[in-house]
mmCIF file of C-alpha atoms in Angstrom:
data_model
loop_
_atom_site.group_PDB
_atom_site.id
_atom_site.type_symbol
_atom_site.label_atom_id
_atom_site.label_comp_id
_atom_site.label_asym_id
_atom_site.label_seq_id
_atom_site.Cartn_x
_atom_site.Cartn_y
_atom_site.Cartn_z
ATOM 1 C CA UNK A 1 -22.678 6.947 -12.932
ATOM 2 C CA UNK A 2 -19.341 8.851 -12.530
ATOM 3 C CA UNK A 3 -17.413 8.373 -9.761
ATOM 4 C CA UNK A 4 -17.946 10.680 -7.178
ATOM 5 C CA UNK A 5 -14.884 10.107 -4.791
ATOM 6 C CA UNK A 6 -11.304 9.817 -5.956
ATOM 7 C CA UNK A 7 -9.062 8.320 -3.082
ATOM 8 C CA UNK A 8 -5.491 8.196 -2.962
ATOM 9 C CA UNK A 9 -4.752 4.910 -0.970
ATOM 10 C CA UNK A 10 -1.640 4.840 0.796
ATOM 11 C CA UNK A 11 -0.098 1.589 3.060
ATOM 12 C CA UNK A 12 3.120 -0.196 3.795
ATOM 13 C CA UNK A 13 2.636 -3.002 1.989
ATOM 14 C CA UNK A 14 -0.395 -5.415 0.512
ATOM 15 C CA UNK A 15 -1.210 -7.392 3.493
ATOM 16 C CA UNK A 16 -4.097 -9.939 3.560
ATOM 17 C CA UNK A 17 -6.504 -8.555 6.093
ATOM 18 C CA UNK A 18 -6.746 -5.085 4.062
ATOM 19 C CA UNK A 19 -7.050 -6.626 0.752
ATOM 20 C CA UNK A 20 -10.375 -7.664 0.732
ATOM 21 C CA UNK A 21 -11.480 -4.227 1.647
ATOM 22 C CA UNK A 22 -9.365 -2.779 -0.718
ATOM 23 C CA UNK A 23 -11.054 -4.976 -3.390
ATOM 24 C CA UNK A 24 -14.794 -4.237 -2.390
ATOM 25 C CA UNK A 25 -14.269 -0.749 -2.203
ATOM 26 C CA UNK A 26 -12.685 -0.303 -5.638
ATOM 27 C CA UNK A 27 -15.430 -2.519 -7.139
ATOM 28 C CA UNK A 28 -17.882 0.700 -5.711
ATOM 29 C CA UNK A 29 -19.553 2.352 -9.008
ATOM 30 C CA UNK A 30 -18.382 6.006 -6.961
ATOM 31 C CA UNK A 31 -15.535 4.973 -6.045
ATOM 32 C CA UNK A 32 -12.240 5.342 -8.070
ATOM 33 C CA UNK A 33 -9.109 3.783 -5.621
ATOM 34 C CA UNK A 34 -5.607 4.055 -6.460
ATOM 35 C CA UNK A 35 -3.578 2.276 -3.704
ATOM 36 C CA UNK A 36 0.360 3.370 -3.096
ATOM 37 C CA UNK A 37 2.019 0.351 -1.449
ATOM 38 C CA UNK A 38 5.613 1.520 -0.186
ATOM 39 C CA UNK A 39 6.846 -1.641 -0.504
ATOM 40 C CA UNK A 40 5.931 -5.350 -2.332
ATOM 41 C CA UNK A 41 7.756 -7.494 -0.109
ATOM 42 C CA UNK A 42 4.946 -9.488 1.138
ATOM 43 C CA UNK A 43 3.497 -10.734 -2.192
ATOM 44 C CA UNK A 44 6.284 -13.616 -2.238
ATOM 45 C CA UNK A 45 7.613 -15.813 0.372
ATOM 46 C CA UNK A 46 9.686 -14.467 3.231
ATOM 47 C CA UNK A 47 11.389 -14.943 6.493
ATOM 48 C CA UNK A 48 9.271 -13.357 9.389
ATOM 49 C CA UNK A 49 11.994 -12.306 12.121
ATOM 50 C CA UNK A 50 8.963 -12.474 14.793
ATOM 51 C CA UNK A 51 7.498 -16.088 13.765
ATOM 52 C CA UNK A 52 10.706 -17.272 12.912
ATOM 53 C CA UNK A 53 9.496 -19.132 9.444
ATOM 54 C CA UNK A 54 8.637 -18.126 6.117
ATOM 55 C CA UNK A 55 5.315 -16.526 5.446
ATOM 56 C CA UNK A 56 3.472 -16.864 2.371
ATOM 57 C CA UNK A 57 -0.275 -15.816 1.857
ATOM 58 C CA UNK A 58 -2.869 -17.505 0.147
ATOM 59 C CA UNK A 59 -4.467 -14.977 -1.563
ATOM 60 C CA UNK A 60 -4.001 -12.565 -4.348
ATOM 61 C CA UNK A 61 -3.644 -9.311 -2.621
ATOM 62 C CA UNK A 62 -3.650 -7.476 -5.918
ATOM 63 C CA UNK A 63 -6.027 -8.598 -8.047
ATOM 64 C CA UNK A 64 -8.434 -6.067 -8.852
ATOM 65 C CA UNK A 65 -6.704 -3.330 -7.299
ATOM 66 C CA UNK A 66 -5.351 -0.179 -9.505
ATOM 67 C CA UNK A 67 -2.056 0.186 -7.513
ATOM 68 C CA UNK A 68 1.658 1.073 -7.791
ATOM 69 C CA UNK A 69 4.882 0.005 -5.758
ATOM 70 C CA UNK A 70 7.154 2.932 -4.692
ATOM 71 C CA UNK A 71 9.851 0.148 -3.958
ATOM 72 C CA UNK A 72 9.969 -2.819 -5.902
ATOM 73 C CA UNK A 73 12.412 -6.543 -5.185
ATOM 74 C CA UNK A 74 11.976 -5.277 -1.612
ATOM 75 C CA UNK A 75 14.512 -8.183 0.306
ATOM 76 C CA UNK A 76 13.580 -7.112 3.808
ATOM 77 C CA UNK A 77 10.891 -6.096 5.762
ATOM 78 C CA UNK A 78 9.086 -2.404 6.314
ATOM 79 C CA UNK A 79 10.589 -0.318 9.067
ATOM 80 C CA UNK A 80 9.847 3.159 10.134
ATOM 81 C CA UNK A 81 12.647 4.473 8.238
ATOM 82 C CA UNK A 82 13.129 2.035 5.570
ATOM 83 C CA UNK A 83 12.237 2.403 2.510
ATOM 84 C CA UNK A 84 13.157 5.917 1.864
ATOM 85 C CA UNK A 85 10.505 7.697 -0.374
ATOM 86 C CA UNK A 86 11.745 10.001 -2.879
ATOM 87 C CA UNK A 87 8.623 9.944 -5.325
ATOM 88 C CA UNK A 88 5.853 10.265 -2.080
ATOM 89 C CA UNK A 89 6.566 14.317 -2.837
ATOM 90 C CA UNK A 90 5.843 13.955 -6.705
ATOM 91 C CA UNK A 91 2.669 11.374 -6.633
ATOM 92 C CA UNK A 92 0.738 13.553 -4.241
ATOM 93 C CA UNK A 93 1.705 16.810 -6.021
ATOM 94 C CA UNK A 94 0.653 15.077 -9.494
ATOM 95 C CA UNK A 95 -2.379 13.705 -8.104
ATOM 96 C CA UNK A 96 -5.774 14.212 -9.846
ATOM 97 C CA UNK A 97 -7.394 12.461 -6.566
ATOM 98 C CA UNK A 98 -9.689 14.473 -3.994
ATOM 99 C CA UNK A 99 -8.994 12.445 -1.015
ATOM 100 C CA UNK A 100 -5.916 11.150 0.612
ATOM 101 C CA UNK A 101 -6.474 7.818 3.223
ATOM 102 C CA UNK A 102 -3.644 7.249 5.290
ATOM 103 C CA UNK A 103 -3.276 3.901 6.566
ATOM 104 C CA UNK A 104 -1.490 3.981 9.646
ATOM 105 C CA UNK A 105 1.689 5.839 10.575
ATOM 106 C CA UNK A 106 4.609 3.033 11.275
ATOM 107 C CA UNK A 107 6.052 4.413 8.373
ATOM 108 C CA UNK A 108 7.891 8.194 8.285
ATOM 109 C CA UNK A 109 6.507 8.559 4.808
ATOM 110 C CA UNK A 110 2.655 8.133 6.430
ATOM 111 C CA UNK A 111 3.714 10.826 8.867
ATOM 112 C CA UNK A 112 5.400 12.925 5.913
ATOM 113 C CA UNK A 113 1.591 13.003 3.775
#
């Protein structure tokens, strides 16, 4: 079986509520998912301003996931203007994907696609 529906998956950053979604619906036989995480900071330990401590997540966000970083070594946190995005443009342009999901818009680049 081919896959049917090619989705371009954009977010912030892997977080550990959307991964397991992420991972079931990439393991779909008509599903082909490529995710575009702006940033990686949240894959290694790091100071939440809001909790006041350093978060770390038990799980492997990525495993099983086809994905790419637009910002790698990220040292500080996702903000609506930070990172800037000069690929965003390119990937979408180059794309050989027939859908686009958009997850959420605290990010100017998820109000740019």
């Amino acid at each position: 079986m081919s896959k049917i529906y090619k989705i371009l998956w954009f977010a912030t950053h892997p977080t550990q509520y959307q991964s397991p979604l992420l991972k079931k619906l990439s393991s779909h036989p008509q599903l082909e998912i490529k995710v575009i995480f702006f940033s990686d900071f949240s894959i290694n330990p790091y100071f939440d301003k809001r909790f006041k401590q350093v978060l770390k997540w038990d799980i492997n966000m990525l495993d099983g996931l086809d994905y790419e970083f637009l910002r790698e070594n990220e040292k500080k946190e996702i903000s609506f203007l930070y990172p800037i995005l000069k690929k965003l443009k390119k990937i979408i342009k180059n794309s050989e994907f027939n859908y686009i999901f958009v997850q959420g818009w605290q990010h100017h680049g998820m109000v740019y696609i």
